[in-house]
Every structure is written in C-alpha cells, then in structure tokens.
PDB file of C-alpha atoms in Angstrom:
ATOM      1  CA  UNK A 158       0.000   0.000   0.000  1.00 86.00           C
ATOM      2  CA  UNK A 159       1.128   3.665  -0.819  1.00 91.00           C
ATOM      3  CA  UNK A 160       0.379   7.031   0.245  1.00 94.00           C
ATOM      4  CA  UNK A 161       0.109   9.705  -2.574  1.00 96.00           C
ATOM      5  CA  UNK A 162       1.219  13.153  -0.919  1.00 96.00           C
ATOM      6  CA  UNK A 163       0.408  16.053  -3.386  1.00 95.00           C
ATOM      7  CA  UNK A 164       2.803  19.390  -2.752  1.00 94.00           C
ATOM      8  CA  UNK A 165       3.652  22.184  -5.469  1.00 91.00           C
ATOM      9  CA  UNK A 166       6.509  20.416  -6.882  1.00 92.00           C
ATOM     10  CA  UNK A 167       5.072  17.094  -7.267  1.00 94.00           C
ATOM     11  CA  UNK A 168       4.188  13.740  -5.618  1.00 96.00           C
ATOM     12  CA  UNK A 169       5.586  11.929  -2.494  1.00 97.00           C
ATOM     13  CA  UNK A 170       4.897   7.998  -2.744  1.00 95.00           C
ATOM     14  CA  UNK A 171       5.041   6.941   0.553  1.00 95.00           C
ATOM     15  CA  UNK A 172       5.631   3.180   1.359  1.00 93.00           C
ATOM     16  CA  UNK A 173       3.049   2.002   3.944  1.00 93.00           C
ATOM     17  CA  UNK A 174       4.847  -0.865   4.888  1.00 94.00           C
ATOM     18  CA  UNK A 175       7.693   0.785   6.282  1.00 95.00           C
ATOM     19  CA  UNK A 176       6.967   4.257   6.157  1.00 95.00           C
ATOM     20  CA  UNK A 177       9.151   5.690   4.145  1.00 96.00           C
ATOM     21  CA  UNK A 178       9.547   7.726   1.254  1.00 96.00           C
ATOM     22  CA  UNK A 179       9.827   5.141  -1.919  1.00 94.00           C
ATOM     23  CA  UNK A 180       9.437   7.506  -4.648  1.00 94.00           C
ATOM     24  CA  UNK A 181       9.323  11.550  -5.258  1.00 97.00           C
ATOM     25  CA  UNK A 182       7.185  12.018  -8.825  1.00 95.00           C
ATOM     26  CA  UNK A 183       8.523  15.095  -9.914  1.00 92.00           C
ATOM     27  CA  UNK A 184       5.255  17.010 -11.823  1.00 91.00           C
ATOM     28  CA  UNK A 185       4.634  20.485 -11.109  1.00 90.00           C
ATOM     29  CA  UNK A 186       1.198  21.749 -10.339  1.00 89.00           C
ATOM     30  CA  UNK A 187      -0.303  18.412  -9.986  1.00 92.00           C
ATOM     31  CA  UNK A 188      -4.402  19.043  -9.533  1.00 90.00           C
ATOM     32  CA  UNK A 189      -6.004  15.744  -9.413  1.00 91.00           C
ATOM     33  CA  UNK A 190      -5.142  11.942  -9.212  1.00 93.00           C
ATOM     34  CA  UNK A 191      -6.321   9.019  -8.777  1.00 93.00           C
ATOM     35  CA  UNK A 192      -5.218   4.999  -7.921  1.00 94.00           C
ATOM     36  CA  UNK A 193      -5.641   1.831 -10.207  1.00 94.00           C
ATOM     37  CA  UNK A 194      -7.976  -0.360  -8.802  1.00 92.00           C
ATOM     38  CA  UNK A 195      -4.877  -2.832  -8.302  1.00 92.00           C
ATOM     39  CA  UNK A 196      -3.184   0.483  -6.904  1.00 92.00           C
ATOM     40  CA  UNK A 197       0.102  -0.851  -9.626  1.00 93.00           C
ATOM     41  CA  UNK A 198      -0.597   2.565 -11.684  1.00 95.00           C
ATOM     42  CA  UNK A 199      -1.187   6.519 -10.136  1.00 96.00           C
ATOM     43  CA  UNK A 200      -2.780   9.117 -12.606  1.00 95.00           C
ATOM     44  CA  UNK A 201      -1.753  12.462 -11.852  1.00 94.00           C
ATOM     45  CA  UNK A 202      -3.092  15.790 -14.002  1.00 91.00           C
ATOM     46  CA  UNK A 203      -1.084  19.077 -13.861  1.00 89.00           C
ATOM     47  CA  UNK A 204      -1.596  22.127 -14.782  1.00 84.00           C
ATOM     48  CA  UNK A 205       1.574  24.000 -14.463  1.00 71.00           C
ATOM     49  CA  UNK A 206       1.584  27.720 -14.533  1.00 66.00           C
ATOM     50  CA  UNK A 207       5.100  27.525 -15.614  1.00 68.00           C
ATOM     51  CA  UNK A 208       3.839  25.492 -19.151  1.00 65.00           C
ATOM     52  CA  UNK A 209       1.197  27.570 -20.217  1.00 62.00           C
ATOM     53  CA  UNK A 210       0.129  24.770 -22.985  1.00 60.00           C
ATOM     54  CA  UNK A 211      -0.464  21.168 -21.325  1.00 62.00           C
ATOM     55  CA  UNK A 212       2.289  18.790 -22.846  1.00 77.00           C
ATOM     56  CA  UNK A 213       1.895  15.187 -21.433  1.00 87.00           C
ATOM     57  CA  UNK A 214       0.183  16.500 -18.418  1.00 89.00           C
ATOM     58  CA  UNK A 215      -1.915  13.725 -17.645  1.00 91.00           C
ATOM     59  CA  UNK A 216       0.352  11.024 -16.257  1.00 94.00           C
ATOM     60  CA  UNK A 217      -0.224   7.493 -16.090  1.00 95.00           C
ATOM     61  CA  UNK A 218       2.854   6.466 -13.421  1.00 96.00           C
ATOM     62  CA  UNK A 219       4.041   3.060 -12.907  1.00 95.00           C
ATOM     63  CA  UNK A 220       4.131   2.304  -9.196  1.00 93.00           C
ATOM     64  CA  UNK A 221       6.848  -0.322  -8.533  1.00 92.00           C
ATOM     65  CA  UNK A 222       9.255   2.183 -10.975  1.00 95.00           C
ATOM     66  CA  UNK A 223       8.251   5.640 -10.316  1.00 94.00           C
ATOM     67  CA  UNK A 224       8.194   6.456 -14.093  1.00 95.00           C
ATOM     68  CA  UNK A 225       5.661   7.633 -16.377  1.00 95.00           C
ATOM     69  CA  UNK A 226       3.518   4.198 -17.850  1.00 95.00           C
ATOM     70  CA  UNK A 227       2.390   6.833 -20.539  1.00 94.00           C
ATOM     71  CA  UNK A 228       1.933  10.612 -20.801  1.00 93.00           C
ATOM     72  CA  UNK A 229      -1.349  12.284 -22.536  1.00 91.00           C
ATOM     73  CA  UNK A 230      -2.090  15.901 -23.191  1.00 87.00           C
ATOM     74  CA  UNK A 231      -5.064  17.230 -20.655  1.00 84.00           C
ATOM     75  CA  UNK A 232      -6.388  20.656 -21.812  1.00 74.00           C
ATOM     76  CA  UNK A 233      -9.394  20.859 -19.923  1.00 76.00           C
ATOM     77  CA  UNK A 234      -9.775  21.566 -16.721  1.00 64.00           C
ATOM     78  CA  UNK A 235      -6.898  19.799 -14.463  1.00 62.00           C
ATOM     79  CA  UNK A 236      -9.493  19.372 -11.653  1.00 67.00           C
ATOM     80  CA  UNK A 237     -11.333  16.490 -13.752  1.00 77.00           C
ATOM     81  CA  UNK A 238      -8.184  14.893 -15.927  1.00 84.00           C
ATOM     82  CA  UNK A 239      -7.400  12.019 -13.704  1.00 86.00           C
ATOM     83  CA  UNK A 240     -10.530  11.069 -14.131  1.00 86.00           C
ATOM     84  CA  UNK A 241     -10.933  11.052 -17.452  1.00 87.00           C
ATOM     85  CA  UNK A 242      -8.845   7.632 -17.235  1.00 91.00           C
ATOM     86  CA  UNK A 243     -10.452   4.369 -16.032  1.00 91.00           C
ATOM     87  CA  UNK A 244      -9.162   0.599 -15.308  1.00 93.00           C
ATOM     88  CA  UNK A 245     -10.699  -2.311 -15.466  1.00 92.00           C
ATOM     89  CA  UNK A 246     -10.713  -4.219 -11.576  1.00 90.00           C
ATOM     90  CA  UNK A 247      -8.200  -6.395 -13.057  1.00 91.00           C
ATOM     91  CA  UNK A 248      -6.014  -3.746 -15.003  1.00 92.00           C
ATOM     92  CA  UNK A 249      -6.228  -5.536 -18.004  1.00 93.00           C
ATOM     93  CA  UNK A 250      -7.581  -2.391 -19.730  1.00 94.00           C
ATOM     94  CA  UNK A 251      -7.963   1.237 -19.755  1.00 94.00           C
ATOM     95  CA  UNK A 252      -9.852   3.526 -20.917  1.00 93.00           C
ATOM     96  CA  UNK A 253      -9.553   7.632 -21.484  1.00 91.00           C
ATOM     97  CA  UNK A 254     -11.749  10.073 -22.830  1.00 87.00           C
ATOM     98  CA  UNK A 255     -10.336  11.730 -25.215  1.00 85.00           C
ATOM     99  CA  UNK A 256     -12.828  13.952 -26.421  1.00 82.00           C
ATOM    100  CA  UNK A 257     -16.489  14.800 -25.844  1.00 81.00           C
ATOM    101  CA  UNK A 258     -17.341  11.807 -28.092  1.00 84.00           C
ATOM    102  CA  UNK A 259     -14.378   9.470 -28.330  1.00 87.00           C
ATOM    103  CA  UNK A 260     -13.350   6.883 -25.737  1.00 90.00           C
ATOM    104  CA  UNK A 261      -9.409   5.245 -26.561  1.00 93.00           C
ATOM    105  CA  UNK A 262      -9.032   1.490 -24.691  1.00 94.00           C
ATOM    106  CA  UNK A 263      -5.580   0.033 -23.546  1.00 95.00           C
ATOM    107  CA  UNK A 264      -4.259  -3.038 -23.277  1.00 95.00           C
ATOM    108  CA  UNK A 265      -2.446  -2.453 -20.174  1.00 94.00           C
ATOM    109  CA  UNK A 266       0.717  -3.628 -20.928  1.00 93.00           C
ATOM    110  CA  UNK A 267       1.160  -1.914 -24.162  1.00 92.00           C
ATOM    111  CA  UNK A 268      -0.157   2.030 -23.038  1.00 92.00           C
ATOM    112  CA  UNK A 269       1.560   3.489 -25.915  1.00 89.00           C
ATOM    113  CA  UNK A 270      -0.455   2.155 -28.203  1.00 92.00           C
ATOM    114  CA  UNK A 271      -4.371   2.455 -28.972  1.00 95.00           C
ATOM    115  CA  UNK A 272      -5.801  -0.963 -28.863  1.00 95.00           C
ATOM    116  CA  UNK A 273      -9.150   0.734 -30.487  1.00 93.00           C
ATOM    117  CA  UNK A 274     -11.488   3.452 -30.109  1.00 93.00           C
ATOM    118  CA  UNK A 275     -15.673   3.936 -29.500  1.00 91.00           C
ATOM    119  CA  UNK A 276     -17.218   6.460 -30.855  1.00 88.00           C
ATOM    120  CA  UNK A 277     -20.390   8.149 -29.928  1.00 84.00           C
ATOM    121  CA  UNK A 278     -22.589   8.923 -33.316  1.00 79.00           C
ATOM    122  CA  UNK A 279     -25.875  10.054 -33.942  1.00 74.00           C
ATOM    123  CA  UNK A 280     -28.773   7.296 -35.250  1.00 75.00           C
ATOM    124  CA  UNK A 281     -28.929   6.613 -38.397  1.00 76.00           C
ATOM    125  CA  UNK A 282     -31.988   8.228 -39.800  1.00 79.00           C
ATOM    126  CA  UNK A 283     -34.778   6.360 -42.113  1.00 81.00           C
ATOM    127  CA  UNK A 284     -33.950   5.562 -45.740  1.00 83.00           C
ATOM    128  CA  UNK A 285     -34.632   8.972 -48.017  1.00 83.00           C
ATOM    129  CA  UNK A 286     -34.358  11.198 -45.242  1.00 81.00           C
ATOM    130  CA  UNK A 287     -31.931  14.193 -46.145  1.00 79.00           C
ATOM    131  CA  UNK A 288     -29.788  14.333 -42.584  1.00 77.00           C
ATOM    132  CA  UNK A 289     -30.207  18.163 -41.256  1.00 77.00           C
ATOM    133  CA  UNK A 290     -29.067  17.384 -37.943  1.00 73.00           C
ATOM    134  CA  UNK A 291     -26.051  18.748 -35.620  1.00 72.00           C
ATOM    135  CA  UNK A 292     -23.981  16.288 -34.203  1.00 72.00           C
ATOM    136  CA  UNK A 293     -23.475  16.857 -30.838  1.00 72.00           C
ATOM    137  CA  UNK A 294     -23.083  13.508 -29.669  1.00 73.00           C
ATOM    138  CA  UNK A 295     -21.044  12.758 -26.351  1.00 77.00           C
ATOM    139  CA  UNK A 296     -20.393  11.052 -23.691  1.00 76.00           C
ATOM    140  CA  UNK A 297     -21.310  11.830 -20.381  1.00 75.00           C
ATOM    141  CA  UNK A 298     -18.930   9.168 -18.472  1.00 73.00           C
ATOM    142  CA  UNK A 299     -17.709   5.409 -18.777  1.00 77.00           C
ATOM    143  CA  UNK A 300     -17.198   3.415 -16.280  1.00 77.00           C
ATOM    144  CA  UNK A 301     -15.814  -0.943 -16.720  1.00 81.00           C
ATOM    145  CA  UNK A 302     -18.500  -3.460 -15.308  1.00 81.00           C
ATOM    146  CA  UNK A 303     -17.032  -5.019 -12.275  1.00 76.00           C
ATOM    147  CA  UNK A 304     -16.405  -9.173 -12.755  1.00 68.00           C
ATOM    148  CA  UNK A 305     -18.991 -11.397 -10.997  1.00 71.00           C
ATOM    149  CA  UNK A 306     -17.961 -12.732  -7.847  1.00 69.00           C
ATOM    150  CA  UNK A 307     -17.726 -16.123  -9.045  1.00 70.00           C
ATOM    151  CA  UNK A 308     -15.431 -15.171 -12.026  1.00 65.00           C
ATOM    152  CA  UNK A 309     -12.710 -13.295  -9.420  1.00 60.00           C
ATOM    153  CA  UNK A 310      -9.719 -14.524  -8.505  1.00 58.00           C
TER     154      UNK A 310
END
C-alpha cells in the first residue's frame, strides 16, 4: 500500500509498509489523481503555470518504478483529468476520454499504443431522409462493469 502526498513540486509515494519515502514524482502543479484499482498505476493531471500549454500533463505512473507508464495531453480543466482515465478491476484495460465523443481502450501492458477506439454517433436516420441534424453527440462518463464474484480470482 502507498500514500500519494500532493505538494507544489510534485508527488511523495510513501511506502506504507515501512513508512518511508519510496518515490518523489517530480510534476509540477499536480491538480487531481487518482489509484488503479490494483493500486500498480497513479494518474496524476497538472496544470503547471510555468507550461502555459499542457504537454503530457496527464500522467499514467508506474508504481513499482516511479516512471511515467504513458503521458497524454489534458487541456481541460486539471481538476477532472485524472478522471478522465479508467481501469478495469483487473487492469487488463484502460480507458480515457479523449474527447467529448471518443473513448481510446488500452491493453495495459502496451499504453503506448491504442488498442481501439468507441465512438459516440448520432442514429442513423430512415432511408430517403436528407440528414439536417447537428452532431453533438457525447459522452457523459464510462465506467468498466465489475467481474462477478464467481469469475474473481
């Protein structure tokens, strides 16, 4: 188990077991975060008033290292970006938002990569019908189905 401590600098990962510092996660102006369900992976979101655009600001760190899994951009508001990253209870996926109406999945162990994207779209409309509409599809949150209990480990 870890403790994430949040100062202006960055994150102290403290080691539960002994109580000690195991890790210092140097990112600036970090605003959010939050744990993988398997607590192996901490998301951090920055925003930096010493990088006025976001590069890589949304952090997915890998626990046992201390280095970033994977780094996304984050331009909304900094508040919200960790959470705009979800994990499967097993951490086989995940899954980020990556725009109003986009969703990108994982596979865990290759988060540089896209394994494929969902896309929110309007209904088709009926045959001969000239399409006048605006598409302002989105999504408005995802979250992965836990596992019955008999299918956990």
């Amino acid at each position: 188990k870890f403790l994430a401590i949040v100062e202006p600098a960055g994150v102290h990962l403290i080691d539960m077991s002994t109580s000690k510092e195991r890790y210092f996660l140097a990112e600036p102006g970090v605003a959010s975060l939050e744990w993988s369900p398997l607590e192996t992976h901490l998301i951090t979101c920055a925003k930096d008033p010493a990088t006025p655009v976001p590069s890589g600001n949304l952090v997915a760190w890998d626990v046992e290292t201390g280095e970033p899994a994977a780094r996304f951009d984050w331009l909304n508001v900094a508040k919200d970006g960790a959470g705009s990253i979800a994990f499967d209870e097993e951490q086989k996926f995940m899954a980020r938002q990556v725009a109003k109406n986009a969703i990108d999945i994982y596979d865990v162990s290759q988060l540089d990569s896209v394994k494929f994207q969902i896309v929110s779209k309007l209904p088709p409309l009926p045959k001969n019908q000239a399409d006048q509409r605006i598409d302002n599809s989105k999504f408005d949150g995802f979250i992965f189905c836990p596992l019955p209990p008999e299918n956990r480990n």
